[in-house]
Short mmCIF file of C-alpha atoms in Angstrom, two decimals:
data_model
loop_
_atom_site.label_atom_id
_atom_site.label_comp_id
_atom_site.label_asym_id
_atom_site.label_seq_id
_atom_site.Cartn_x
_atom_site.Cartn_y
_atom_site.Cartn_z
CA MET A 128 5.95 7.40 -4.59
CA ALA A 129 2.97 8.66 -2.89
CA ALA A 130 0.32 7.77 -0.49
CA VAL A 131 1.32 6.61 2.81
CA LEU A 132 4.32 8.64 1.84
CA ARG A 133 2.53 11.93 1.60
CA GLY A 134 -0.98 11.78 2.94
CA SER A 135 -2.53 8.79 1.30
CA ARG A 136 -1.39 8.53 -2.28
CA LEU A 137 0.58 5.34 -2.79
CA LEU A 138 3.06 3.31 -4.72
CA VAL A 139 3.38 4.26 -8.34
CA GLY A 140 2.26 1.79 -10.98
CA ARG A 141 1.81 2.38 -14.67
CA PHE A 142 0.47 -0.98 -15.72
CA CYS A 143 -3.13 0.22 -16.09
CA LYS A 144 -4.54 3.22 -17.93
CA HIS A 145 -4.11 6.32 -15.80
CA VAL A 146 -7.28 8.06 -14.81
CA ASP A 147 -7.51 11.22 -12.75
CA PHE A 148 -10.56 11.21 -10.50
CA ALA A 149 -12.11 14.51 -9.41
CA PHE A 150 -13.05 14.68 -5.76
CA VAL A 151 -16.76 14.56 -5.20
CA SER A 152 -18.30 17.61 -3.62
CA GLU A 153 -18.89 17.43 0.11
CA ARG A 154 -22.37 16.57 1.21
CA SER A 155 -23.83 15.99 4.64
CA MET A 156 -23.27 12.60 6.19
CA ALA A 157 -27.02 12.10 6.37
CA SER A 158 -27.22 12.12 2.57
CA LYS A 159 -24.81 9.21 2.16
CA THR A 160 -25.09 5.58 3.17
CA PRO A 161 -22.56 4.26 5.70
CA VAL A 162 -19.22 2.85 4.58
CA GLY A 163 -17.58 0.09 6.56
CA PHE A 164 -13.83 0.28 7.08
CA ILE A 165 -11.73 -2.54 8.52
CA GLY A 166 -8.05 -1.90 9.26
CA LEU A 167 -6.99 1.49 10.61
CA GLY A 168 -3.21 1.22 10.49
CA ASN A 169 -0.74 3.53 8.77
CA MET A 170 -2.48 3.09 5.44
CA GLY A 171 -6.10 2.62 6.45
CA ASN A 172 -6.26 5.47 8.95
CA PRO A 173 -5.76 8.37 6.48
CA MET A 174 -8.08 6.69 3.96
CA ALA A 175 -10.88 6.41 6.53
CA LYS A 176 -10.29 10.02 7.56
CA ASN A 177 -10.70 11.17 3.96
CA LEU A 178 -14.02 9.35 3.71
CA LEU A 179 -15.21 11.17 6.83
CA ASN A 180 -13.94 14.48 5.46
CA HIS A 181 -16.01 13.90 2.31
CA GLY A 182 -19.18 13.40 4.26
CA TYR A 183 -19.41 9.61 4.43
CA PRO A 184 -20.62 8.06 7.70
CA VAL A 185 -17.96 5.46 8.57
CA VAL A 186 -18.44 2.28 10.62
CA ALA A 187 -14.97 1.01 11.51
CA THR A 188 -13.05 -1.58 13.44
CA ASP A 189 -9.45 -2.63 14.07
CA VAL A 190 -7.87 -5.40 16.12
CA PHE A 191 -6.00 -2.67 18.02
CA PRO A 192 -8.60 -0.42 19.71
CA GLU A 193 -6.11 2.43 20.06
CA SER A 194 -5.97 2.68 16.26
CA CYS A 195 -9.65 3.67 16.22
CA LYS A 196 -9.28 6.76 18.40
CA GLU A 197 -8.54 9.35 15.70
CA VAL A 198 -11.38 8.36 13.35
CA GLN A 199 -13.77 8.05 16.28
CA GLU A 200 -12.99 11.64 17.24
CA LEU A 201 -13.88 12.64 13.66
CA GLY A 202 -17.27 10.96 13.94
CA ALA A 203 -16.75 7.33 12.94
CA GLN A 204 -18.81 4.67 14.69
CA ILE A 205 -16.48 2.06 16.18
CA VAL A 206 -17.63 -1.55 16.52
CA ASP A 207 -15.99 -4.68 17.89
CA ASN A 208 -15.42 -6.82 14.80
CA PRO A 209 -15.86 -7.14 11.01
CA ALA A 210 -19.20 -8.97 11.36
CA GLU A 211 -20.66 -5.93 13.14
CA VAL A 212 -19.35 -3.70 10.36
CA ALA A 213 -21.15 -5.88 7.79
CA ASP A 214 -24.33 -5.68 9.85
CA LYS A 215 -24.33 -1.88 9.59
CA ALA A 216 -22.89 -1.19 6.10
CA ASP A 217 -23.27 -2.71 2.64
CA ARG A 218 -20.14 -1.05 1.22
CA ILE A 219 -17.06 -2.25 3.06
CA ILE A 220 -13.37 -1.51 2.55
CA THR A 221 -10.61 -3.63 4.04
CA MET A 222 -7.01 -2.45 4.37
CA LEU A 223 -5.07 -5.16 6.17
CA PRO A 224 -1.39 -6.18 6.49
CA SER A 225 -1.39 -9.73 5.14
CA SER A 226 -3.26 -12.64 3.57
CA PRO A 227 -4.08 -14.33 6.93
CA ASN A 228 -5.54 -11.05 8.23
CA VAL A 229 -7.78 -10.77 5.17
CA ILE A 230 -8.93 -14.39 5.43
CA ASP A 231 -9.85 -13.90 9.10
CA ALA A 232 -11.61 -10.57 8.45
CA TYR A 233 -13.81 -12.12 5.76
CA THR A 234 -14.33 -15.75 6.79
CA GLY A 235 -13.32 -15.92 10.46
CA PRO A 236 -15.73 -16.51 13.38
CA ASN A 237 -16.50 -12.78 13.50
CA GLY A 238 -15.86 -12.17 9.82
CA ILE A 239 -17.66 -10.00 7.31
CA LEU A 240 -19.39 -12.95 5.61
CA LYS A 241 -21.13 -13.93 8.85
CA LYS A 242 -23.50 -10.97 8.51
CA ILE A 243 -23.07 -9.80 4.94
CA LYS A 244 -26.12 -8.53 3.06
CA LYS A 245 -26.92 -9.63 -0.48
CA GLY A 246 -25.73 -7.07 -3.01
CA SER A 247 -23.00 -5.69 -0.72
CA LEU A 248 -19.82 -4.33 -2.32
CA LEU A 249 -16.59 -5.51 -0.69
CA ILE A 250 -13.41 -3.65 -1.64
CA ASP A 251 -10.11 -5.10 -0.45
CA SER A 252 -7.25 -2.61 -0.72
CA SER A 253 -4.72 -4.85 1.05
CA THR A 254 -1.69 -6.18 -0.81
CA ILE A 255 -2.02 -9.96 -0.56
CA ASP A 256 -1.53 -13.19 -2.47
CA PRO A 257 -3.70 -13.08 -5.64
CA SER A 258 -4.97 -16.59 -4.89
CA VAL A 259 -6.41 -15.37 -1.58
CA SER A 260 -8.27 -12.60 -3.40
CA LYS A 261 -9.83 -15.22 -5.67
CA GLU A 262 -10.84 -17.33 -2.67
CA MET A 263 -12.47 -14.35 -0.97
CA ALA A 264 -14.28 -13.42 -4.18
CA ALA A 265 -15.71 -16.93 -4.48
CA ALA A 266 -16.81 -16.94 -0.84
CA ALA A 267 -18.45 -13.53 -1.22
CA GLU A 268 -20.24 -14.58 -4.40
CA LYS A 269 -21.83 -17.51 -2.56
CA MET A 270 -23.30 -14.99 -0.13
CA GLY A 271 -24.62 -12.77 -2.92
CA ALA A 272 -21.96 -10.06 -2.48
CA VAL A 273 -19.44 -8.54 -4.91
CA PHE A 274 -15.75 -8.67 -4.00
CA MET A 275 -13.19 -6.41 -5.70
CA ASP A 276 -9.45 -6.46 -5.09
CA ALA A 277 -8.22 -2.89 -5.40
CA PRO A 278 -4.75 -2.44 -3.89
CA VAL A 279 -3.78 1.20 -3.66
CA SER A 280 -1.34 2.55 -6.23
CA GLY A 281 -0.61 5.54 -8.44
CA GLY A 282 -2.40 4.35 -11.55
CA ALA A 283 -5.99 3.22 -11.82
CA GLU A 284 -8.63 1.73 -14.07
CA GLU A 285 -11.95 1.67 -12.27
CA GLU A 286 -15.03 -0.12 -13.51
CA PHE A 287 -17.31 0.11 -10.50
CA THR A 288 -18.76 3.62 -10.10
CA ALA A 289 -19.50 3.21 -6.39
CA ALA A 290 -16.01 1.93 -5.68
CA LYS A 291 -14.44 4.69 -7.74
CA GLU A 292 -16.20 7.40 -5.78
CA LEU A 293 -15.39 5.80 -2.45
CA LEU A 294 -11.74 5.21 -3.20
CA THR A 295 -11.32 8.66 -4.69
CA CYS A 296 -12.69 10.18 -1.52
CA MET A 297 -10.19 8.14 0.48
CA GLY A 298 -7.43 10.02 -1.30
CA ALA A 299 -5.96 6.81 -2.73
CA ASN A 300 -5.63 5.77 -6.34
CA VAL A 301 -6.28 2.12 -6.94
CA VAL A 302 -5.31 -0.66 -9.27
CA TYR A 303 -8.28 -2.57 -10.66
CA CYS A 304 -7.81 -4.47 -13.89
CA GLY A 305 -11.23 -6.04 -14.33
CA GLN A 306 -10.60 -9.53 -12.90
CA VAL A 307 -10.14 -10.57 -9.29
CA GLY A 308 -6.46 -11.16 -8.54
CA THR A 309 -5.05 -9.07 -11.38
CA GLY A 310 -4.85 -5.93 -9.26
CA GLN A 311 -2.86 -7.81 -6.64
CA ALA A 312 -0.60 -9.33 -9.29
CA ALA A 313 0.12 -5.93 -10.81
CA LYS A 314 0.84 -4.38 -7.41
CA ILE A 315 3.22 -7.21 -6.46
CA CYS A 316 5.10 -6.86 -9.77
CA ASN A 317 5.30 -3.09 -9.34
CA ASN A 318 6.71 -3.31 -5.83
CA MET A 319 9.29 -5.91 -6.83
CA LEU A 320 10.55 -3.54 -9.52
CA LEU A 321 10.42 -0.66 -7.03
CA ALA A 322 12.61 -2.54 -4.55
CA ILE A 323 15.13 -3.57 -7.21
CA GLY A 324 15.29 0.00 -8.51
CA MET A 325 15.78 1.44 -5.02
CA ILE A 326 18.62 -0.96 -4.25
CA GLY A 327 20.28 -0.17 -7.59
CA THR A 328 19.95 3.58 -7.00
CA SER A 329 21.37 3.24 -3.48
CA GLU A 330 24.34 1.19 -4.66
CA THR A 331 25.02 3.68 -7.47
CA MET A 332 24.81 6.73 -5.21
CA ASN A 333 27.02 5.07 -2.61
CA LEU A 334 29.65 4.16 -5.19
CA GLY A 335 29.67 7.70 -6.58
CA ILE A 336 30.08 9.18 -3.11
CA ARG A 337 32.97 6.80 -2.40
CA LEU A 338 34.56 8.01 -5.65
CA GLY A 339 34.42 11.58 -4.39
CA LEU A 340 31.32 12.83 -6.22
CA ASP A 341 28.98 15.29 -4.53
CA PRO A 342 25.66 13.40 -4.08
CA LYS A 343 23.51 16.28 -5.36
CA LEU A 344 25.68 16.65 -8.45
CA LEU A 345 25.66 12.89 -9.01
CA ALA A 346 21.87 12.77 -8.72
CA LYS A 347 21.59 15.65 -11.20
CA ILE A 348 23.84 13.87 -13.70
CA LEU A 349 21.96 10.57 -13.33
CA ASN A 350 18.63 12.30 -13.79
CA MET A 351 19.79 13.78 -17.10
CA SER A 352 21.12 10.43 -18.27
CA SER A 353 19.81 7.02 -19.27
CA GLY A 354 20.09 5.71 -15.72
CA ARG A 355 17.33 8.04 -14.54
CA CYS A 356 14.55 6.33 -12.58
CA TRP A 357 11.86 7.13 -10.01
CA SER A 358 14.16 6.27 -7.11
CA SER A 359 16.78 8.73 -8.34
CA ASP A 360 14.66 11.69 -9.44
CA THR A 361 11.58 11.56 -7.18
CA TYR A 362 12.45 9.57 -4.05
CA ASN A 363 16.22 9.76 -3.74
CA PRO A 364 17.51 7.64 -0.85
CA VAL A 365 20.50 9.84 0.04
CA PRO A 366 19.96 12.29 2.93
CA GLY A 367 20.25 15.91 1.84
CA VAL A 368 19.71 15.35 -1.88
CA MET A 369 15.96 16.01 -1.87
CA GLU A 370 13.46 17.67 0.45
CA GLY A 371 10.14 16.18 1.43
CA VAL A 372 11.19 12.53 1.22
CA PRO A 373 11.93 10.08 4.07
CA SER A 374 15.70 10.16 3.46
CA GLY A 375 15.59 13.79 4.58
CA ASN A 376 13.80 12.82 7.81
CA ASN A 377 15.94 9.96 9.11
CA TYR A 378 13.84 7.61 6.95
CA GLN A 379 10.73 8.17 9.05
CA GLY A 380 7.31 7.80 7.44
CA GLY A 381 6.96 6.51 3.91
CA PHE A 382 6.63 2.83 2.99
CA GLY A 383 8.15 0.64 5.66
CA THR A 384 10.95 -1.84 5.08
CA GLN A 385 8.86 -4.53 6.76
CA LEU A 386 6.01 -3.94 4.30
CA MET A 387 8.41 -4.08 1.37
CA ALA A 388 9.84 -7.36 2.65
CA LYS A 389 6.29 -8.72 2.90
CA ASP A 390 5.45 -7.70 -0.67
CA LEU A 391 8.69 -9.19 -1.97
CA GLY A 392 7.79 -12.40 -0.16
CA LEU A 393 4.47 -12.44 -2.04
CA ALA A 394 6.38 -11.94 -5.28
CA GLN A 395 8.64 -14.87 -4.42
CA ASN A 396 5.69 -17.12 -3.63
CA THR A 397 3.92 -16.30 -6.89
CA ALA A 398 7.16 -16.69 -8.86
CA THR A 399 7.65 -20.14 -7.36
CA ASN A 400 4.05 -21.13 -8.09
CA THR A 401 4.32 -19.99 -11.71
CA LYS A 402 7.89 -21.29 -12.17
CA THR A 403 9.07 -17.79 -13.08
CA PRO A 404 12.78 -16.94 -12.61
CA VAL A 405 13.21 -13.72 -10.63
CA PRO A 406 16.86 -13.68 -9.49
CA LEU A 407 16.99 -9.95 -8.79
CA GLY A 408 13.67 -10.11 -6.98
CA SER A 409 15.05 -12.93 -4.82
CA LEU A 410 18.15 -10.90 -3.95
CA ALA A 411 16.01 -7.86 -3.11
CA HIS A 412 13.84 -10.02 -0.84
CA GLN A 413 16.89 -11.35 0.99
CA MET A 414 18.27 -7.84 1.45
CA TYR A 415 15.04 -6.40 2.87
CA ARG A 416 14.62 -9.38 5.18
CA MET A 417 18.18 -8.80 6.42
CA MET A 418 17.36 -5.13 6.98
CA CYS A 419 14.36 -6.08 9.11
CA ALA A 420 16.63 -8.25 11.25
CA ARG A 421 19.10 -5.37 11.64
CA GLY A 422 16.63 -2.83 13.03
CA TYR A 423 15.33 -1.22 9.85
CA ALA A 424 11.84 -2.77 9.90
CA ASN A 425 10.01 0.48 10.72
CA LYS A 426 12.14 2.75 8.57
CA ASP A 427 11.22 3.67 5.00
CA PHE A 428 12.38 1.18 2.39
CA SER A 429 14.79 3.78 0.94
CA SER A 430 16.87 3.27 4.12
CA VAL A 431 18.59 0.52 2.13
CA PHE A 432 21.12 3.28 1.31
CA GLN A 433 21.90 3.73 5.01
CA PHE A 434 22.07 -0.05 5.40
CA LEU A 435 24.67 -0.30 2.63
CA ARG A 436 26.73 2.51 4.16
CA GLU A 437 26.75 0.78 7.54
CA GLU A 438 27.70 -2.53 5.92
CA GLU A 439 30.93 -0.88 4.74
CA GLY A 440 32.15 -0.94 8.31
CA GLN A 441 31.40 -4.62 8.88
#
């Protein structure tokens, strides 16, 4: 996995051609035009910091003022709302939790489009419903701006040079497949598979442990066999099997269970709209929603292993 998991690389996706971007050399802030940044939560905060560290002046806002403190200390200009960001920057990045948040940030009473300049580049790195991305793109086009949906991920195909440089400096790889909505669709599909794979790995590891197998030995065997997957060899959910992953830190950090439940909900909505059967995706969604109700909302999504172990005692 990656980004919010370690710094600000993110969920792995291999649906687009993989491109490695070299970091641009640092230049003084005065030599670069301001970048607007809206949404300074667990994902947006490190991305905004990386922009500042690469010499970009940042104009930022968040609905929670306390979230702005760290980037303000690094030199970001903090304003009250997205409209004020648009008034001061013509390249704006949004990193928000959900579709309603994105709609409000762009088209609300104090939204970006209230003060957008013609020719502005709007980059939405939130994971939202693809149909909302298309709506925002149409609204931006009417105002003479360019909207790009670029949810963060491990693979990337970037067509806009300005966006590529900005997103590279943020320390996040992006998914952009050339048409508004396709990046979101790819991210949603990736995360559905990620959740299913993590549940399967957790069930397998738990069964092996119950059969008396040492978890490290079991993981080694699986990772030399056809059952090998990212959840088993890179992000193992069993405490003590791997270092540097949330399972080794009481499932702190990483990609939250609540966020995974949200993304699985998006997958369910799009599956319903397209009449696509996703039985395993539906089961994964139910399980992660149950975990949120049982106190796992803020733990990493790999805590599904701990959830299964605790269910044994029910």
